[in-house]
Amino acid sequence: MDFDFTEEQTMLRDMVASYLSDNYSFDARQGVIKSGSGFRPAVWTAFAEELGILGASFSEDQGGLGGGAIENLVVMEQFGKALVLEDYLGAVVVAGGFIRHSGWSGGPALAEQIIAGSAIPAFAYAEPQGRYNWADLKTTAKKDGGAYVLNGHKAVVVGGPNATHFIVTARTSGGQRDAAGVSVFLVDKSTKGVVTRDYPNIDGPTASEVYFENVSVPTANLIGQEGKALPLVERVIDEATVASMAEACGVMEKLHTLTMEYTQTRKQFGQPIAQFQVLQHRMVDMFIQLQQSISMTYMATMKIDSEDAVERAKAVASAKVQVAKACKFVGENAIQLHGGMGMTEEMAVSHYFKRASLLRYLFGGEDHHMVRYETLSFGKAK
Amino acid sequence: MNLEFTAEDNAFRAEIRAFLEENYPKDITERLGAGEEATKEDYVRWHKILAAKGWSVISWPVQYGGTGWTPTQKYIWNQENARIDALPLISFGVAMVGPVIYTFGTPEQKAKFLPGIVSGDVWWCQGYSEPGSGSDLASLRTRAVREGDHYIINGQKTWTTMAQHADWGFFLCRTDPDAKKQEGISFILVDMKTPGVTVRPIILLDGAHEVNDVFLEDVKVPVENRVFEENKGWTAAKFLLAHERSGIAGVARSKRGIDKIRQIAGTEFADDGGKLIDDANFRRKVAELEIDLTALEYTELRSLAGENAGKGPGPETSILKIKGTEIQQRVTELALEAVGHYGAPYFRGFPNDGDNAHPIGPEYAHHAAPRYFNVRKTSIYGGSNEIQRNIIAKMVLGL
């Protein structure tokens, strides 16, 4: 047993860290947000060409580097530390997951474009009423000759404003929350009837409300089997959840480091406030939460490729319970220990806190995953 | 022991409720309910309505415009205001500098400053914290140097709430640099239009402009603007920190917050397609919050009963501050949790452009995350909750 990264993975980590340190300063990031964009084309090009990370988790026969979940973890942890805005999660982790697990005929061509940086899919899975039930879909897809016709509304599609495509979950049959009848489609954003309303999220990235108004999608764009895609969706969302936890670990590490630095500099009552035992213990507890989160994220990353769907789901659910709780504890205390300064927009810590707070709930918070874990362990509660 | 309000109390409550229903501006309720932020004009307008009724400075002595209400009546007043979500009056004049002036001020100072506070014509701000002096307030370094019948003030204040609207400010300044920390501080009133006063906005993490840096550069202030003796300003400052702690627990407002969560959770769906309020985990958290709030409410009522019996609020008010702010924070956290995916969009990023065909989530979701982020301040300001625990350890437990 070991928890070491391979030489290649270590190189990948160092390369990403070095690039971000040169190109992704806090000020540069804030500038991108103020400009109203959540995306720098030059950064995405660098991800594709200079760093080659867009292909790191794709198989070699798809033109990638043959990596997988661990490579995504390595990249996402660094992205967390720099609060990267660009939507690697949707474009690479989610899209790559669908391509890998579906056997979809269009997969290799899309993979090639993603790796090159020319296709940037965003994941349109959430619906206004659905909360974290991925089968709760009002968006419908009706077969009509050689096409499906999509109608519906997808909520808070992160990365939507800069996406080229949407990967859309839609109902091809059954009732609103039935497990059967869920299908997945690739939709080119320029297709007639795709309407988007773009906005920034409070933690920095941009998102869209996406409306499908009689959007005609070729049958060749059906990813996976018609009406039987729920297990595929759940698997990919579990992979995305693990990757987002890696990002959360990077975010929390920064929250802890910034707090350690600040409390050793800030003086009150004639001494650095880090000298007060009550604050020392708080920072120790933050550190423990961080370490427990890293452990659970590694555990879930190593189990995410298991063919045992229950083992996989339990690993992800248990890890997310830990990470979600830690996002709250580490984030809130980082602000508290920064005092008034932590409340200001100009301090980086407040932005890490905002990101941690939203990552806590992304793909479901501690309650959602606790219920999942309980149900997988004991069956449904009576 | 008796939990009942008296018949007089109940009659009083009915009178207050009728007055508020009749006089609180409905358009303010509507705009704020739709997520807009209160403007200076809103605060002033409501203040003037109350002033006309004689209820703008309810806690003051009657001779200065107060009501003579009992602590229980003031408590009922606060409850009824929270029930309709009425704007609170800005505390800097009414609850802070006003009581300092009528307690420590000269007859001239009372005559000059109190009427403007009662009427709402003068907006005050508080110059206490400095960049290097937060929890350790007494280490403040802003200097006031006596030159003839003036002070020349130099220094920087920070976290000055709504200084952008202020006509006057009350500032703690060091007048004797050689004295021990708390000694050598004076309490000085400054006209914010005086040359050398510069207000610079500080933007908070939710994008709001509530607080400011205030720079004081060779600001010339007449000596008659000093309240109480020179170098004894800490006495006034301490009085102010201990005064009017009632309402600090925010019980009535947290109750309103929980009511709103119940409404939201009665609209939002849970994972199983039922209403969120019927979700076992969510309702457990709401129930826990209500129980914690009930405990706080009765702790506050016990403190109130002590006040009615003539005992002033003691250091145990720190309990109210700690628990009150923790509960406020949990209320906003639960609201953020309740709105699900729509907690993420940043409402300042999509000013209402009339695109009602493509709404960005329900209106009640727009402020959920900003409020959760914004109320982190409550466990930091007014003496951080760590400082409050120190106060209980020292002053209550004698440790």
mmCIF file with all atom_site columns, C-alpha atoms in Angstrom, chain A residues 125-134 136 153-156 177 195 197-203 209 211 213 266-270 278-279 282 328 332 335-337 339-346 350 353-354 357-358 360-361 366-368 371, chain B residues 130-136 139 159 181 202-205 268-273 276 281-282 285 333 336-346 349-351 353 355 357-361 369-370 372-374 376-377 379-380 384-387:
data_model
loop_
_atom_site.group_PDB
_atom_site.id
_atom_site.type_symbol
_atom_site.label_atom_id
_atom_site.label_alt_id
_atom_site.label_comp_id
_atom_site.label_asym_id
_atom_site.label_entity_id
_atom_site.label_seq_id
_atom_site.pdbx_PDB_ins_code
_atom_site.Cartn_x
_atom_site.Cartn_y
_atom_site.Cartn_z
_atom_site.occupancy
_atom_site.B_iso_or_equiv
_atom_site.pdbx_formal_charge
_atom_site.auth_seq_id
_atom_site.auth_comp_id
_atom_site.auth_asym_id
_atom_site.auth_atom_id
_atom_site.pdbx_PDB_model_num
ATOM 1   C CA . TYR A 1 125 ? -27.815 18.333 -15.150 1.00 0.00 ? 125 TYR A CA 1
ATOM 2   C CA . ALA A 1 126 ? -29.488 20.396 -12.427 1.00 0.00 ? 126 ALA A CA 1
ATOM 3   C CA . GLU A 1 127 ? -33.110 21.507 -12.647 1.00 0.00 ? 127 GLU A CA 1
ATOM 4   C CA . PRO A 1 128 ? -34.905 24.141 -10.580 1.00 0.00 ? 128 PRO A CA 1
ATOM 5   C CA . GLN A 1 129 ? -37.069 21.575 -8.790  1.00 0.00 ? 129 GLN A CA 1
ATOM 6   C CA . GLY A 1 130 ? -34.703 18.632 -8.688  1.00 0.00 ? 130 GLY A CA 1
ATOM 7   C CA . ARG A 1 131 ? -32.293 19.406 -5.866  1.00 0.00 ? 131 ARG A CA 1
ATOM 8   C CA . TYR A 1 132 ? -29.744 16.538 -5.810  1.00 0.00 ? 132 TYR A CA 1
ATOM 9   C CA . ASN A 1 133 ? -31.955 13.865 -7.335  1.00 0.00 ? 133 ASN A CA 1
ATOM 10  C CA . TRP A 1 134 ? -30.405 13.391 -10.765 1.00 0.00 ? 134 TRP A CA 1
ATOM 11  C CA . ASP A 1 136 ? -35.818 14.340 -11.198 1.00 0.00 ? 136 ASP A CA 1
ATOM 12  C CA . HIS A 1 153 ? -34.845 24.363 -18.388 1.00 0.00 ? 153 HIS A CA 1
ATOM 13  C CA . LYS A 1 154 ? -31.498 23.555 -16.785 1.00 0.00 ? 154 LYS A CA 1
ATOM 14  C CA . ALA A 1 155 ? -30.416 25.478 -13.709 1.00 0.00 ? 155 ALA A CA 1
ATOM 15  C CA . VAL A 1 156 ? -27.066 27.028 -12.832 1.00 0.00 ? 156 VAL A CA 1
ATOM 16  C CA . ARG A 1 177 ? -38.605 11.113 -10.958 1.00 0.00 ? 177 ARG A CA 1
ATOM 17  C CA . VAL A 1 195 ? -31.415 29.986 -25.123 1.00 0.00 ? 195 VAL A CA 1
ATOM 18  C CA . ARG A 1 197 ? -29.027 33.661 -19.732 1.00 0.00 ? 197 ARG A CA 1
ATOM 19  C CA . ASP A 1 198 ? -25.545 34.163 -18.350 1.00 0.00 ? 198 ASP A CA 1
ATOM 20  C CA . TYR A 1 199 ? -24.414 35.473 -14.977 1.00 0.00 ? 199 TYR A CA 1
ATOM 21  C CA . PRO A 1 200 ? -21.548 35.255 -12.508 1.00 0.00 ? 200 PRO A CA 1
ATOM 22  C CA . ASN A 1 201 ? -21.725 33.009 -9.488  1.00 0.00 ? 201 ASN A CA 1
ATOM 23  C CA . ILE A 1 202 ? -20.949 34.543 -6.124  1.00 0.00 ? 202 ILE A CA 1
ATOM 24  C CA . ASP A 1 203 ? -17.720 32.564 -5.825  1.00 0.00 ? 203 ASP A CA 1
ATOM 25  C CA . GLU A 1 209 ? -29.705 29.270 -17.094 1.00 0.00 ? 209 GLU A CA 1
ATOM 26  C CA . TYR A 1 211 ? -33.513 26.783 -21.905 1.00 0.00 ? 211 TYR A CA 1
ATOM 27  C CA . GLU A 1 213 ? -37.075 25.336 -26.862 1.00 0.00 ? 213 GLU A CA 1
ATOM 28  C CA . ARG A 1 266 ? -1.586  40.310 13.550  1.00 0.00 ? 266 ARG A CA 1
ATOM 29  C CA . LYS A 1 267 ? -0.827  41.685 16.981  1.00 0.00 ? 267 LYS A CA 1
ATOM 30  C CA . GLN A 1 268 ? -3.336  42.540 19.714  1.00 0.00 ? 268 GLN A CA 1
ATOM 31  C CA . PHE A 1 269 ? -2.685  42.949 23.436  1.00 0.00 ? 269 PHE A CA 1
ATOM 32  C CA . GLY A 1 270 ? 1.013   43.177 22.667  1.00 0.00 ? 270 GLY A CA 1
ATOM 33  C CA . VAL A 1 278 ? -7.880  29.303 22.153  1.00 0.00 ? 278 VAL A CA 1
ATOM 34  C CA . LEU A 1 279 ? -6.870  30.312 18.613  1.00 0.00 ? 279 LEU A CA 1
ATOM 35  C CA . ARG A 1 282 ? -8.955  26.309 16.581  1.00 0.00 ? 282 ARG A CA 1
ATOM 36  C CA . LYS A 1 328 ? -17.904 24.760 6.760   1.00 0.00 ? 328 LYS A CA 1
ATOM 37  C CA . GLU A 1 332 ? -16.008 29.863 8.792   1.00 0.00 ? 332 GLU A CA 1
ATOM 38  C CA . ILE A 1 335 ? -12.893 34.251 8.461   1.00 0.00 ? 335 ILE A CA 1
ATOM 39  C CA . GLN A 1 336 ? -13.388 34.418 12.225  1.00 0.00 ? 336 GLN A CA 1
ATOM 40  C CA . LEU A 1 337 ? -9.650  34.321 12.890  1.00 0.00 ? 337 LEU A CA 1
ATOM 41  C CA . GLY A 1 339 ? -11.489 39.258 12.073  1.00 0.00 ? 339 GLY A CA 1
ATOM 42  C CA . GLY A 1 340 ? -12.815 42.221 10.098  1.00 0.00 ? 340 GLY A CA 1
ATOM 43  C CA . MET A 1 341 ? -10.108 41.813 7.470   1.00 0.00 ? 341 MET A CA 1
ATOM 44  C CA . GLY A 1 342 ? -11.547 38.409 6.569   1.00 0.00 ? 342 GLY A CA 1
ATOM 45  C CA . MET A 1 343 ? -14.841 40.117 5.697   1.00 0.00 ? 343 MET A CA 1
ATOM 46  C CA . THR A 1 344 ? -13.307 42.274 2.980   1.00 0.00 ? 344 THR A CA 1
ATOM 47  C CA . GLU A 1 345 ? -13.329 41.729 -0.741  1.00 0.00 ? 345 GLU A CA 1
ATOM 48  C CA . GLU A 1 346 ? -9.689  42.731 -1.019  1.00 0.00 ? 346 GLU A CA 1
ATOM 49  C CA . SER A 1 350 ? -12.793 35.744 1.749   1.00 0.00 ? 350 SER A CA 1
ATOM 50  C CA . PHE A 1 353 ? -14.228 30.971 1.956   1.00 0.00 ? 353 PHE A CA 1
ATOM 51  C CA . LYS A 1 354 ? -16.877 31.666 -0.669  1.00 0.00 ? 354 LYS A CA 1
ATOM 52  C CA . SER A 1 357 ? -18.998 27.340 0.975   1.00 0.00 ? 357 SER A CA 1
ATOM 53  C CA . LEU A 1 358 ? -20.327 26.527 -2.494  1.00 0.00 ? 358 LEU A CA 1
ATOM 54  C CA . ARG A 1 360 ? -19.753 22.166 0.276   1.00 0.00 ? 360 ARG A CA 1
ATOM 55  C CA . TYR A 1 361 ? -23.122 21.942 -1.492  1.00 0.00 ? 361 TYR A CA 1
ATOM 56  C CA . GLU A 1 366 ? -23.399 16.466 4.047   1.00 0.00 ? 366 GLU A CA 1
ATOM 57  C CA . ASP A 1 367 ? -27.102 15.679 4.512   1.00 0.00 ? 367 ASP A CA 1
ATOM 58  C CA . HIS A 1 368 ? -27.592 14.397 0.989   1.00 0.00 ? 368 HIS A CA 1
ATOM 59  C CA . VAL A 1 371 ? -28.682 9.746  3.579   1.00 0.00 ? 371 VAL A CA 1
ATOM 60  C CA . GLU B 2 130 ? -8.406  51.282 13.979  1.00 0.00 ? 130 GLU B CA 1
ATOM 61  C CA . PRO B 2 131 ? -6.361  49.065 11.653  1.00 0.00 ? 131 PRO B CA 1
ATOM 62  C CA . GLY B 2 132 ? -4.146  48.057 14.573  1.00 0.00 ? 132 GLY B CA 1
ATOM 63  C CA . SER B 2 133 ? -6.811  48.199 17.269  1.00 0.00 ? 133 SER B CA 1
ATOM 64  C CA . GLY B 2 134 ? -9.729  45.824 17.021  1.00 0.00 ? 134 GLY B CA 1
ATOM 65  C CA . SER B 2 135 ? -10.273 43.447 19.935  1.00 0.00 ? 135 SER B CA 1
ATOM 66  C CA . ASP B 2 136 ? -7.588  45.453 21.736  1.00 0.00 ? 136 ASP B CA 1
ATOM 67  C CA . SER B 2 139 ? -4.401  50.399 22.017  1.00 0.00 ? 139 SER B CA 1
ATOM 68  C CA . TRP B 2 159 ? -14.972 49.515 9.947   1.00 0.00 ? 159 TRP B CA 1
ATOM 69  C CA . LYS B 2 181 ? -3.528  52.484 27.657  1.00 0.00 ? 181 LYS B CA 1
ATOM 70  C CA . ILE B 2 202 ? -14.471 49.116 2.161   1.00 0.00 ? 202 ILE B CA 1
ATOM 71  C CA . ILE B 2 203 ? -16.274 46.554 0.039   1.00 0.00 ? 203 ILE B CA 1
ATOM 72  C CA . LEU B 2 204 ? -17.229 43.391 1.895   1.00 0.00 ? 204 LEU B CA 1
ATOM 73  C CA . LEU B 2 205 ? -17.060 39.838 0.618   1.00 0.00 ? 205 LEU B CA 1
ATOM 74  C CA . GLU B 2 268 ? -38.583 23.943 -2.347  1.00 0.00 ? 268 GLU B CA 1
ATOM 75  C CA . PHE B 2 269 ? -38.521 20.258 -3.130  1.00 0.00 ? 269 PHE B CA 1
ATOM 76  C CA . ALA B 2 270 ? -36.425 17.639 -1.373  1.00 0.00 ? 270 ALA B CA 1
ATOM 77  C CA . ASP B 2 271 ? -34.573 14.857 -3.191  1.00 0.00 ? 271 ASP B CA 1
ATOM 78  C CA . ASP B 2 272 ? -37.596 12.573 -2.900  1.00 0.00 ? 272 ASP B CA 1
ATOM 79  C CA . GLY B 2 273 ? -39.943 15.048 -4.568  1.00 0.00 ? 273 GLY B CA 1
ATOM 80  C CA . LEU B 2 276 ? -38.120 20.203 1.857   1.00 0.00 ? 276 LEU B CA 1
ATOM 81  C CA . ASN B 2 281 ? -32.854 15.933 8.105   1.00 0.00 ? 281 ASN B CA 1
ATOM 82  C CA . PHE B 2 282 ? -33.871 19.424 7.172   1.00 0.00 ? 282 PHE B CA 1
ATOM 83  C CA . LYS B 2 285 ? -32.080 21.182 11.785  1.00 0.00 ? 285 LYS B CA 1
ATOM 84  C CA . GLU B 2 333 ? -26.710 28.937 6.646   1.00 0.00 ? 333 GLU B CA 1
ATOM 85  C CA . LEU B 2 336 ? -28.536 28.949 1.844   1.00 0.00 ? 336 LEU B CA 1
ATOM 86  C CA . GLU B 2 337 ? -28.914 25.217 2.186   1.00 0.00 ? 337 GLU B CA 1
ATOM 87  C CA . ALA B 2 338 ? -32.650 25.441 1.520   1.00 0.00 ? 338 ALA B CA 1
ATOM 88  C CA . VAL B 2 339 ? -32.324 27.230 -1.815  1.00 0.00 ? 339 VAL B CA 1
ATOM 89  C CA . GLY B 2 340 ? -30.122 24.504 -3.296  1.00 0.00 ? 340 GLY B CA 1
ATOM 90  C CA . HIS B 2 341 ? -28.579 25.229 -6.695  1.00 0.00 ? 341 HIS B CA 1
ATOM 91  C CA . TYR B 2 342 ? -29.822 28.825 -6.701  1.00 0.00 ? 342 TYR B CA 1
ATOM 92  C CA . GLY B 2 343 ? -27.581 29.764 -3.835  1.00 0.00 ? 343 GLY B CA 1
ATOM 93  C CA . ALA B 2 344 ? -24.779 30.167 -6.377  1.00 0.00 ? 344 ALA B CA 1
ATOM 94  C CA . PRO B 2 345 ? -25.882 32.978 -8.772  1.00 0.00 ? 345 PRO B CA 1
ATOM 95  C CA . TYR B 2 346 ? -24.615 36.403 -7.737  1.00 0.00 ? 346 TYR B CA 1
ATOM 96  C CA . GLY B 2 349 ? -24.267 40.292 -11.443 1.00 0.00 ? 349 GLY B CA 1
ATOM 97  C CA . PHE B 2 350 ? -27.713 40.283 -13.008 1.00 0.00 ? 350 PHE B CA 1
ATOM 98  C CA . PRO B 2 351 ? -29.484 43.549 -12.341 1.00 0.00 ? 351 PRO B CA 1
ATOM 99  C CA . ASP B 2 353 ? -33.243 43.674 -16.850 1.00 0.00 ? 353 ASP B CA 1
ATOM 100 C CA . ASP B 2 355 ? -36.143 39.285 -18.576 1.00 0.00 ? 355 ASP B CA 1
ATOM 101 C CA . ALA B 2 357 ? -39.193 34.843 -19.196 1.00 0.00 ? 357 ALA B CA 1
ATOM 102 C CA . HIS B 2 358 ? -35.851 33.464 -18.042 1.00 0.00 ? 358 HIS B CA 1
ATOM 103 C CA . PRO B 2 359 ? -35.677 34.025 -14.289 1.00 0.00 ? 359 PRO B CA 1
ATOM 104 C CA . ILE B 2 360 ? -32.520 33.199 -12.384 1.00 0.00 ? 360 ILE B CA 1
ATOM 105 C CA . GLY B 2 361 ? -34.030 31.277 -9.543  1.00 0.00 ? 361 GLY B CA 1
ATOM 106 C CA . ALA B 2 369 ? -25.478 33.316 0.017   1.00 0.00 ? 369 ALA B CA 1
ATOM 107 C CA . PRO B 2 370 ? -24.646 37.029 0.502   1.00 0.00 ? 370 PRO B CA 1
ATOM 108 C CA . TYR B 2 372 ? -24.640 33.823 4.946   1.00 0.00 ? 372 TYR B CA 1
ATOM 109 C CA . PHE B 2 373 ? -21.332 35.466 4.043   1.00 0.00 ? 373 PHE B CA 1
ATOM 110 C CA . ASN B 2 374 ? -22.264 38.865 5.489   1.00 0.00 ? 374 ASN B CA 1
ATOM 111 C CA . ARG B 2 376 ? -19.964 36.157 9.588   1.00 0.00 ? 376 ARG B CA 1
ATOM 112 C CA . LYS B 2 377 ? -19.280 39.692 10.832  1.00 0.00 ? 377 LYS B CA 1
ATOM 113 C CA . SER B 2 379 ? -19.289 37.010 15.690  1.00 0.00 ? 379 SER B CA 1
ATOM 114 C CA . ILE B 2 380 ? -16.441 39.437 14.944  1.00 0.00 ? 380 ILE B CA 1
ATOM 115 C CA . SER B 2 384 ? -15.597 39.185 19.009  1.00 0.00 ? 384 SER B CA 1
ATOM 116 C CA . ASN B 2 385 ? -17.147 36.058 20.456  1.00 0.00 ? 385 ASN B CA 1
ATOM 117 C CA . GLU B 2 386 ? -13.694 35.077 21.712  1.00 0.00 ? 386 GLU B CA 1
ATOM 118 C CA . ILE B 2 387 ? -13.533 38.358 23.645  1.00 0.00 ? 387 ILE B CA 1
#
